[in-house]
Amino acid sequence: MATTEYLGIDVGGTGVKMGIVNAETGNITNFQSYDTATWRESKHFVERLADAIALQLYQHKNVKKVGIGLPGILTRDRKTLIEITAIPEIDGTPLVEILNERFTDHEFFLENDANAAALGEFYFSPEKDVMPENYIFITLGTGVGGAAILDKKIFLGGDGNAMEPGHVPSRNGRVLERNVGKKELLMLANDMRTAWRGKTVLPSDGSISTTGLVVAAEEGDELAIAIWNEVGDMLGEMLVGLIRILDIKTILIGGGLSASFDFILPNISKQLDYWLTPAYLENVQIKKALLGNDAGLLGAASLCF
Amino acid sequence: MATTEYLGIDVGGTGVKMGIVNAETGNITNFQSYDTATWRESKHFVERLADAIALQLYQHKNVKKVGIGLPGILTRDRKTLIEITAIPEIDGTPLVEILNERFTDHEFFLENDANAAALGEFYFSPEKDVMPENYIFITLGTGVGGAAILDKKIFLGGDGNAMEPGHVPSRNGRVLERNVGKKELLMLANDMRTAWRGKTVLPSDGSISTTGLVVAAEEGDELAIAIWNEVGDMLGEMLVGLIRILDIKTILIGGGLSASFDFILPNISKQLDYWLTPAYLENVQIKKALLGNDAGLLGAASLCF
C-alpha cells in the first residue's frame, strides 16, 4: 500500500510555507516558501495561494487532503476566515468554498495556527507514542498563543476561538502578552538592564535581543536569569488558571521564544508550587514542544487526519 | 402519554434533598429533606441514601432514572466518588455500581453539584426557551464554584473536573475563593468597616452578615456598595480569563450569594470593559441564574435527560 501523504500549508504574516507531508513519518518533501508581502501586493492573495496549491497537487496526484494553518480566527465550522490580523484583506473570505470550486476532487481543512501546531505535536512529535490525549499548548513568540487538545481533538470552546492565554489579565493592569510578548519582553529586559547595578553581559544601549537573552542565561548571567524568572512568574500564574479551568495537567511550550524553556521553567514551577494543591502537583508536567521550526507545516498537515 | 418524571437528589454538607421532578414543567413533588450529619453519624451514609431512594421509587413506580448532585469531584466516567470534602467517608465509593446492584431496573447519573445546577438552568430555567447552547455558570456561596455548558452538555475538561474558578489566582496572593468565599467576604467587610470613616448602617462589632450587606446596599449604604464593588472587581477579573479561554460569552451567576447580583454587576462590567475588546463586549451577557433554592434538586434531575 502506498504511504498516505497530505499537503500542509502554514500561512504566516511573513511567509507562506507548504510541503508534502508523509503521514507516518512526518517527513516533508517539495518544500516551498512564498513571500506574504508579495502576494498581498498582487491584490490577489487567495488566487496566488490557490495557484501554489495547484502546483503542489499537480506534482503529487496521490495527495487528496490539504490542511491550512492561519494566524487568526475562523468561523466555528472552520470554513470562513473571520479576522487574519496580518492579512486583513482576506477577512471574511469563504476559503474552503473557494478552494472546493477550483479543486473538486480534494478536501480542505482550515485551522488557527496555534491549534494546528498543537495537534501537530500529537501526530508528529518524536514523543507521539507517549503523548497524552489531553494537553495544553502554549506558543511564545510575537504574542502568547495557545491551544488545548482534548480527547485528541482541538478544543474549540463555545464560539470556536477558545484558548487565548495572551489575552487574560496579568500583572500591571495588562493582559499577559502585553507583558511577555516579544516586544514587551525586550522592553522589560532593557528596563531591568537600566536599573541593574551588578555585572552583566547584556548591552545597556537598548539593543538586547531575545537570542542574546537566552545565550546570556546559558552563560549564567544573573540579570538574564532574573529577566527570564519574571517571564516564568507571569506565565506560571496564567498556567495555574488554565489548569484549574480545563483540568488538563500536561503543558507543552512551543514557539520561537521557547528557546528560553530551561530558564522560564524554574519560576513557572515556583508559581505552580505556590498555587496548586499537592494532588495536582503530583500530575502536572511542563514540557517543551518538540516540532520546532516545522511545527506550523506539520500542524497544518495534521488537520487532515 | 404519561408525563416523564425523574428522581432528583441534591447531596449537600448540611442536608440531602430529594424529590420527584416533572421533566416538562420542573414541578417538584414528594419533596424530602434529610440531615446529612445524622446519616454520617449512622456510619452508613450510602445505605441511608439508598433507603431514601428505595422509598421514593416504591412510591413512584413510573420513575426509572435518578440524578444525584454531589459537592465534590468524581471519576471521569461519573460512576465513582473521588473527594467529597463535606462527607469524606464516602470518598472512593463506586456509588453507581452499588445503586445498580440494589436497583436493577433503574439508571443513576452522578455529577458535581455546580455542574448539575448549571445544566438544570438549561432544562428548567423560566428562560429555558432562550437559553444559549453555551454558557458559563458561577455559583457564589461558601466557596466560588463553576461549570460550563458547551453544546448543551456539561464541560468536563481533561480529567473530568474542569471549571474551578474559585481556585484561580486572584489578588493578594490568594486564590479567588480565599478572597470572596463567604467567610473571606465577611472578613473583608469587617476590615473595611473598621477603616470606614463615613456614615454606614453596618455594625462595627464584627457581626456583619451577607444578608445585612445586601440589605444595606439596597438602602444605598455607601460602605456596603463599596464592599460589593470589591467583590465585583475580583469576580470580573476572573471572568475575563474564563471568557478568553473558553470563548463563551453568556455568564450566569447563581448560589446563595447571588442575592448580591445587582451590587456586584457594576464592577464586573467595569472589569470586562477594561480587559475585553469591543468585539467581545458586544456579545457578553451577565445574567442571574433563575432556579434559586431549587437549583440543586432540579439540576440533579436534569442529569437524567
mmCIF file of C-alpha atoms in Angstrom, chain B residues 11-299:
data_model
loop_
_atom_site.group_PDB
_atom_site.id
_atom_site.type_symbol
_atom_site.label_atom_id
_atom_site.label_comp_id
_atom_site.label_asym_id
_atom_site.label_seq_id
_atom_site.Cartn_x
_atom_site.Cartn_y
_atom_site.Cartn_z
ATOM 1 C CA VAL B 11 -26.470 15.813 48.414
ATOM 2 C CA GLY B 12 -25.099 18.689 50.494
ATOM 3 C CA GLY B 13 -22.894 19.133 53.512
ATOM 4 C CA THR B 14 -25.913 20.167 55.623
ATOM 5 C CA GLY B 15 -28.857 18.338 54.077
ATOM 6 C CA VAL B 16 -29.789 15.779 51.451
ATOM 7 C CA LYS B 17 -32.815 16.934 49.479
ATOM 8 C CA MET B 18 -34.766 14.828 47.038
ATOM 9 C CA GLY B 19 -37.978 14.959 45.090
ATOM 10 C CA ILE B 20 -39.811 13.762 42.002
ATOM 11 C CA VAL B 21 -39.314 16.205 39.156
ATOM 12 C CA ASN B 22 -41.702 16.608 36.237
ATOM 13 C CA ALA B 23 -39.427 16.687 33.182
ATOM 14 C CA GLU B 24 -41.602 19.145 31.289
ATOM 15 C CA THR B 25 -42.600 21.624 33.987
ATOM 16 C CA GLY B 26 -39.836 21.256 36.580
ATOM 17 C CA ASN B 27 -42.553 20.853 39.191
ATOM 18 C CA ILE B 28 -41.270 19.075 42.326
ATOM 19 C CA THR B 29 -43.451 16.627 44.297
ATOM 20 C CA ASN B 30 -42.826 14.357 47.282
ATOM 21 C CA PHE B 31 -40.008 16.614 48.456
ATOM 22 C CA GLN B 32 -37.964 15.125 51.304
ATOM 23 C CA SER B 33 -35.064 16.585 53.225
ATOM 24 C CA TYR B 34 -32.667 14.575 55.418
ATOM 25 C CA ASP B 35 -29.999 15.718 57.833
ATOM 26 C CA THR B 36 -26.507 14.949 56.478
ATOM 27 C CA ALA B 37 -24.932 14.828 59.962
ATOM 28 C CA THR B 38 -27.428 12.184 61.186
ATOM 29 C CA TRP B 39 -26.698 9.938 58.215
ATOM 30 C CA ARG B 40 -22.958 10.436 58.744
ATOM 31 C CA GLU B 41 -23.235 9.542 62.432
ATOM 32 C CA SER B 42 -25.004 6.280 61.499
ATOM 33 C CA LYS B 43 -21.731 5.277 59.768
ATOM 34 C CA HIS B 44 -23.915 4.039 56.915
ATOM 35 C CA PHE B 45 -24.358 7.120 54.754
ATOM 36 C CA VAL B 46 -24.635 5.220 51.479
ATOM 37 C CA GLU B 47 -27.198 2.758 52.904
ATOM 38 C CA ARG B 48 -29.334 5.605 54.308
ATOM 39 C CA LEU B 49 -29.201 7.285 50.898
ATOM 40 C CA ALA B 50 -30.197 4.037 49.176
ATOM 41 C CA ASP B 51 -33.077 3.531 51.648
ATOM 42 C CA ALA B 52 -34.405 7.019 50.938
ATOM 43 C CA ILE B 53 -34.136 6.313 47.201
ATOM 44 C CA ALA B 54 -35.981 2.998 47.675
ATOM 45 C CA LEU B 55 -38.853 4.801 49.398
ATOM 46 C CA GLN B 56 -39.193 7.338 46.582
ATOM 47 C CA LEU B 57 -39.000 4.690 43.858
ATOM 48 C CA TYR B 58 -41.537 2.475 45.655
ATOM 49 C CA GLN B 59 -43.973 5.400 45.738
ATOM 50 C CA HIS B 60 -43.266 6.351 42.099
ATOM 51 C CA LYS B 61 -43.025 3.209 40.010
ATOM 52 C CA ASN B 62 -43.028 5.235 36.794
ATOM 53 C CA VAL B 63 -39.637 6.804 37.684
ATOM 54 C CA LYS B 64 -36.745 4.918 36.076
ATOM 55 C CA LYS B 65 -33.954 7.498 36.178
ATOM 56 C CA VAL B 66 -32.259 9.090 39.177
ATOM 57 C CA GLY B 67 -29.877 12.073 39.079
ATOM 58 C CA ILE B 68 -27.599 12.841 42.029
ATOM 59 C CA GLY B 69 -25.604 16.034 42.556
ATOM 60 C CA LEU B 70 -22.656 15.843 44.975
ATOM 61 C CA PRO B 71 -20.397 18.530 46.448
ATOM 62 C CA GLY B 72 -17.038 17.262 45.215
ATOM 63 C CA ILE B 73 -15.100 15.568 42.456
ATOM 64 C CA LEU B 74 -15.884 12.365 40.607
ATOM 65 C CA THR B 75 -14.113 9.981 38.264
ATOM 66 C CA ARG B 76 -14.329 10.984 34.610
ATOM 67 C CA ASP B 77 -16.877 8.218 33.916
ATOM 68 C CA ARG B 78 -19.100 9.727 36.651
ATOM 69 C CA LYS B 79 -19.522 6.416 38.480
ATOM 70 C CA THR B 80 -17.209 6.740 41.483
ATOM 71 C CA LEU B 81 -16.715 9.476 44.099
ATOM 72 C CA ILE B 82 -13.146 10.789 44.390
ATOM 73 C CA GLU B 83 -13.303 13.518 47.012
ATOM 74 C CA ILE B 84 -16.477 14.767 48.739
ATOM 75 C CA THR B 85 -14.938 17.206 51.212
ATOM 76 C CA ALA B 86 -18.026 17.538 53.423
ATOM 77 C CA ILE B 87 -18.561 13.747 53.675
ATOM 78 C CA PRO B 88 -15.038 12.324 53.391
ATOM 79 C CA GLU B 89 -16.013 8.793 54.491
ATOM 80 C CA ILE B 90 -17.694 8.210 51.119
ATOM 81 C CA ASP B 91 -14.552 9.129 49.116
ATOM 82 C CA GLY B 92 -13.698 6.289 46.740
ATOM 83 C CA THR B 93 -17.238 4.811 46.820
ATOM 84 C CA PRO B 94 -18.312 3.219 43.490
ATOM 85 C CA LEU B 95 -21.769 4.689 44.018
ATOM 86 C CA VAL B 96 -23.338 3.879 40.641
ATOM 87 C CA GLU B 97 -22.252 0.242 40.927
ATOM 88 C CA ILE B 98 -23.655 -0.032 44.467
ATOM 89 C CA LEU B 99 -27.000 1.514 43.482
ATOM 90 C CA ASN B 100 -27.224 -0.590 40.327
ATOM 91 C CA GLU B 101 -26.910 -3.745 42.423
ATOM 92 C CA ARG B 102 -29.835 -2.762 44.606
ATOM 93 C CA PHE B 103 -31.966 -1.093 41.913
ATOM 94 C CA THR B 104 -31.515 -3.294 38.865
ATOM 95 C CA ASP B 105 -34.301 -1.656 36.901
ATOM 96 C CA HIS B 106 -33.085 1.951 37.218
ATOM 97 C CA GLU B 107 -30.399 4.224 35.818
ATOM 98 C CA PHE B 108 -28.285 6.515 38.016
ATOM 99 C CA PHE B 109 -26.449 9.660 36.945
ATOM 100 C CA LEU B 110 -23.897 11.360 39.204
ATOM 101 C CA GLU B 111 -22.454 14.813 38.787
ATOM 102 C CA ASN B 112 -20.688 17.548 40.696
ATOM 103 C CA ASP B 113 -23.348 19.825 42.178
ATOM 104 C CA ALA B 114 -22.247 23.018 40.404
ATOM 105 C CA ASN B 115 -22.239 21.164 37.090
ATOM 106 C CA ALA B 116 -25.713 19.783 37.818
ATOM 107 C CA ALA B 117 -27.066 23.216 38.779
ATOM 108 C CA ALA B 118 -25.658 24.665 35.553
ATOM 109 C CA LEU B 119 -27.381 22.005 33.468
ATOM 110 C CA GLY B 120 -30.581 22.499 35.464
ATOM 111 C CA GLU B 121 -30.765 26.079 34.173
ATOM 112 C CA PHE B 122 -30.736 24.723 30.632
ATOM 113 C CA TYR B 123 -33.691 22.392 31.158
ATOM 114 C CA PHE B 124 -35.703 24.150 33.845
ATOM 115 C CA SER B 125 -34.983 27.879 33.817
ATOM 116 C CA PRO B 126 -38.043 30.094 33.269
ATOM 117 C CA GLU B 127 -35.941 31.396 30.362
ATOM 118 C CA LYS B 128 -35.078 27.951 29.006
ATOM 119 C CA ASP B 129 -36.585 28.781 25.623
ATOM 120 C CA VAL B 130 -33.964 31.467 25.094
ATOM 121 C CA MET B 131 -31.009 29.764 26.806
ATOM 122 C CA PRO B 132 -27.900 29.623 24.609
ATOM 123 C CA GLU B 133 -26.214 26.265 23.991
ATOM 124 C CA ASN B 134 -23.025 27.540 25.644
ATOM 125 C CA TYR B 135 -22.724 29.354 28.923
ATOM 126 C CA ILE B 136 -20.546 29.750 31.971
ATOM 127 C CA PHE B 137 -22.189 29.213 35.368
ATOM 128 C CA ILE B 138 -20.681 30.679 38.532
ATOM 129 C CA THR B 139 -22.019 29.772 41.947
ATOM 130 C CA LEU B 140 -21.305 32.111 44.861
ATOM 131 C CA GLY B 141 -21.607 30.673 48.343
ATOM 132 C CA THR B 142 -19.245 29.198 50.925
ATOM 133 C CA GLY B 143 -16.802 28.941 48.017
ATOM 134 C CA VAL B 144 -16.804 30.049 44.397
ATOM 135 C CA GLY B 145 -17.836 27.152 42.178
ATOM 136 C CA GLY B 146 -18.305 26.945 38.473
ATOM 137 C CA ALA B 147 -19.372 24.980 35.451
ATOM 138 C CA ALA B 148 -19.620 25.423 31.719
ATOM 139 C CA ILE B 149 -22.310 24.152 29.418
ATOM 140 C CA LEU B 150 -20.866 23.556 25.935
ATOM 141 C CA ASP B 151 -23.126 22.324 23.126
ATOM 142 C CA LYS B 152 -25.818 21.749 25.784
ATOM 143 C CA LYS B 153 -23.531 19.400 27.714
ATOM 144 C CA ILE B 154 -21.509 19.727 30.901
ATOM 145 C CA PHE B 155 -17.890 20.564 30.056
ATOM 146 C CA LEU B 156 -15.705 18.007 31.846
ATOM 147 C CA GLY B 157 -12.285 19.179 30.672
ATOM 148 C CA GLY B 158 -9.359 16.772 30.544
ATOM 149 C CA ASP B 159 -9.667 14.659 33.665
ATOM 150 C CA GLY B 160 -13.325 15.308 34.449
ATOM 151 C CA ASN B 161 -13.134 18.125 36.979
ATOM 152 C CA ALA B 162 -12.865 21.302 34.955
ATOM 153 C CA MET B 163 -14.158 24.716 35.973
ATOM 154 C CA GLU B 164 -12.787 25.542 39.399
ATOM 155 C CA PRO B 165 -12.860 29.356 39.192
ATOM 156 C CA GLY B 166 -12.557 29.554 42.975
ATOM 157 C CA HIS B 167 -9.048 28.143 42.660
ATOM 158 C CA VAL B 168 -7.558 30.515 40.091
ATOM 159 C CA PRO B 169 -5.002 33.123 41.213
ATOM 160 C CA SER B 170 -6.630 36.345 42.397
ATOM 161 C CA ARG B 171 -5.479 39.420 44.335
ATOM 162 C CA ASN B 172 -3.268 39.495 47.461
ATOM 163 C CA GLY B 173 -1.520 36.229 46.597
ATOM 164 C CA ARG B 174 -4.725 34.281 47.221
ATOM 165 C CA VAL B 175 -6.971 32.134 45.069
ATOM 166 C CA LEU B 176 -10.320 33.744 44.298
ATOM 167 C CA GLU B 177 -12.411 31.953 46.907
ATOM 168 C CA ARG B 178 -9.916 32.866 49.630
ATOM 169 C CA ASN B 179 -10.860 36.458 48.741
ATOM 170 C CA VAL B 180 -14.592 36.266 48.070
ATOM 171 C CA GLY B 181 -15.811 32.986 49.581
ATOM 172 C CA LYS B 182 -18.497 33.710 52.202
ATOM 173 C CA LYS B 183 -16.163 33.681 55.206
ATOM 174 C CA GLU B 184 -13.466 35.740 53.474
ATOM 175 C CA LEU B 185 -16.034 38.194 52.152
ATOM 176 C CA LEU B 186 -17.225 38.825 55.717
ATOM 177 C CA MET B 187 -13.638 39.307 56.913
ATOM 178 C CA LEU B 188 -13.122 41.825 54.115
ATOM 179 C CA ALA B 189 -16.374 43.576 55.075
ATOM 180 C CA ASN B 190 -15.442 43.783 58.748
ATOM 181 C CA ASP B 191 -11.962 45.092 57.871
ATOM 182 C CA MET B 192 -13.431 47.733 55.558
ATOM 183 C CA ARG B 193 -15.940 48.644 58.319
ATOM 184 C CA THR B 194 -13.091 49.210 60.780
ATOM 185 C CA ALA B 195 -11.308 51.537 58.357
ATOM 186 C CA TRP B 196 -14.520 53.355 57.304
ATOM 187 C CA ARG B 197 -14.881 56.988 58.433
ATOM 188 C CA GLY B 198 -18.162 57.852 56.703
ATOM 189 C CA LYS B 199 -21.764 57.041 57.578
ATOM 190 C CA THR B 200 -22.921 53.411 57.400
ATOM 191 C CA VAL B 201 -25.632 51.157 58.822
ATOM 192 C CA LEU B 202 -23.203 48.229 59.051
ATOM 193 C CA PRO B 203 -22.273 47.133 62.598
ATOM 194 C CA SER B 204 -18.704 47.733 63.791
ATOM 195 C CA ASP B 205 -18.518 44.782 66.201
ATOM 196 C CA GLY B 206 -17.514 42.167 63.599
ATOM 197 C CA SER B 207 -21.085 40.909 63.204
ATOM 198 C CA ILE B 208 -21.726 41.859 59.560
ATOM 199 C CA SER B 209 -23.727 39.173 57.682
ATOM 200 C CA THR B 210 -24.032 38.668 53.949
ATOM 201 C CA THR B 211 -27.779 39.295 54.130
ATOM 202 C CA GLY B 212 -27.088 42.507 56.050
ATOM 203 C CA LEU B 213 -24.644 43.555 53.337
ATOM 204 C CA VAL B 214 -27.269 43.048 50.610
ATOM 205 C CA VAL B 215 -29.960 44.899 52.554
ATOM 206 C CA ALA B 216 -27.605 47.799 53.341
ATOM 207 C CA ALA B 217 -26.640 48.066 49.669
ATOM 208 C CA GLU B 218 -30.341 48.084 48.707
ATOM 209 C CA GLU B 219 -30.752 51.037 51.089
ATOM 210 C CA GLY B 220 -27.900 52.841 49.371
ATOM 211 C CA ASP B 221 -25.304 52.405 52.126
ATOM 212 C CA GLU B 222 -22.009 53.621 50.640
ATOM 213 C CA LEU B 223 -19.785 51.204 52.536
ATOM 214 C CA ALA B 224 -21.910 48.193 51.629
ATOM 215 C CA ILE B 225 -21.779 49.275 47.995
ATOM 216 C CA ALA B 226 -18.001 49.718 48.219
ATOM 217 C CA ILE B 227 -17.658 46.183 49.613
ATOM 218 C CA TRP B 228 -19.729 44.652 46.796
ATOM 219 C CA ASN B 229 -17.668 46.696 44.310
ATOM 220 C CA GLU B 230 -14.511 44.987 45.598
ATOM 221 C CA VAL B 231 -16.163 41.589 45.138
ATOM 222 C CA GLY B 232 -17.330 42.550 41.637
ATOM 223 C CA ASP B 233 -13.799 43.617 40.663
ATOM 224 C CA MET B 234 -12.302 40.286 41.661
ATOM 225 C CA LEU B 235 -15.075 38.227 40.045
ATOM 226 C CA GLY B 236 -14.811 40.338 36.903
ATOM 227 C CA GLU B 237 -11.077 39.736 36.511
ATOM 228 C CA MET B 238 -11.627 36.001 36.818
ATOM 229 C CA LEU B 239 -14.480 36.086 34.294
ATOM 230 C CA VAL B 240 -12.280 37.809 31.691
ATOM 231 C CA GLY B 241 -9.913 34.835 31.866
ATOM 232 C CA LEU B 242 -12.781 32.338 31.555
ATOM 233 C CA ILE B 243 -14.248 34.145 28.568
ATOM 234 C CA ARG B 244 -10.885 34.251 26.765
ATOM 235 C CA ILE B 245 -10.073 30.628 27.478
ATOM 236 C CA LEU B 246 -13.498 29.141 26.719
ATOM 237 C CA ASP B 247 -14.812 31.660 24.129
ATOM 238 C CA ILE B 248 -18.195 31.566 25.845
ATOM 239 C CA LYS B 249 -19.989 34.883 26.189
ATOM 240 C CA THR B 250 -23.049 34.209 28.351
ATOM 241 C CA ILE B 251 -22.445 34.054 32.094
ATOM 242 C CA LEU B 252 -24.998 33.008 34.698
ATOM 243 C CA ILE B 253 -24.413 33.769 38.358
ATOM 244 C CA GLY B 254 -26.140 31.610 40.955
ATOM 245 C CA GLY B 255 -25.679 30.359 44.516
ATOM 246 C CA GLY B 256 -26.787 31.848 47.830
ATOM 247 C CA LEU B 257 -24.650 34.974 47.486
ATOM 248 C CA SER B 258 -26.135 35.784 44.070
ATOM 249 C CA ALA B 259 -28.685 37.820 46.072
ATOM 250 C CA SER B 260 -25.942 40.451 45.698
ATOM 251 C CA PHE B 261 -26.204 40.287 41.891
ATOM 252 C CA ASP B 262 -27.349 43.887 41.351
ATOM 253 C CA PHE B 263 -24.479 45.171 43.505
ATOM 254 C CA ILE B 264 -21.618 43.083 42.100
ATOM 255 C CA LEU B 265 -22.705 43.604 38.484
ATOM 256 C CA PRO B 266 -21.432 47.204 38.070
ATOM 257 C CA ASN B 267 -17.815 46.313 38.826
ATOM 258 C CA ILE B 268 -17.952 43.007 36.993
ATOM 259 C CA SER B 269 -18.963 45.095 33.969
ATOM 260 C CA LYS B 270 -16.226 47.627 34.714
ATOM 261 C CA GLN B 271 -13.597 44.895 34.608
ATOM 262 C CA LEU B 272 -14.979 43.389 31.393
ATOM 263 C CA ASP B 273 -14.961 46.865 29.819
ATOM 264 C CA TYR B 274 -11.348 47.340 30.845
ATOM 265 C CA TRP B 275 -9.970 43.982 29.678
ATOM 266 C CA LEU B 276 -12.056 42.793 26.733
ATOM 267 C CA THR B 277 -12.017 44.037 23.136
ATOM 268 C CA PRO B 278 -15.139 45.681 21.646
ATOM 269 C CA ALA B 279 -15.972 42.600 19.539
ATOM 270 C CA TYR B 280 -16.302 40.606 22.759
ATOM 271 C CA LEU B 281 -18.116 43.282 24.718
ATOM 272 C CA GLU B 282 -20.875 43.488 22.129
ATOM 273 C CA ASN B 283 -21.784 39.882 22.823
ATOM 274 C CA VAL B 284 -21.054 39.307 26.504
ATOM 275 C CA GLN B 285 -24.107 38.892 28.743
ATOM 276 C CA ILE B 286 -24.019 38.542 32.526
ATOM 277 C CA LYS B 287 -27.264 37.252 33.992
ATOM 278 C CA LYS B 288 -28.565 35.987 37.284
ATOM 279 C CA ALA B 289 -29.348 32.268 37.404
ATOM 280 C CA LEU B 290 -33.068 31.808 37.905
ATOM 281 C CA LEU B 291 -33.661 28.491 39.679
ATOM 282 C CA GLY B 292 -32.802 29.817 43.152
ATOM 283 C CA ASN B 293 -33.293 27.389 46.034
ATOM 284 C CA ASP B 294 -34.381 24.530 43.787
ATOM 285 C CA ALA B 295 -31.261 24.718 41.594
ATOM 286 C CA GLY B 296 -29.569 21.736 43.247
ATOM 287 C CA LEU B 297 -32.531 19.387 43.061
ATOM 288 C CA LEU B 298 -33.632 20.411 39.564
ATOM 289 C CA GLY B 299 -30.018 20.268 38.417
#
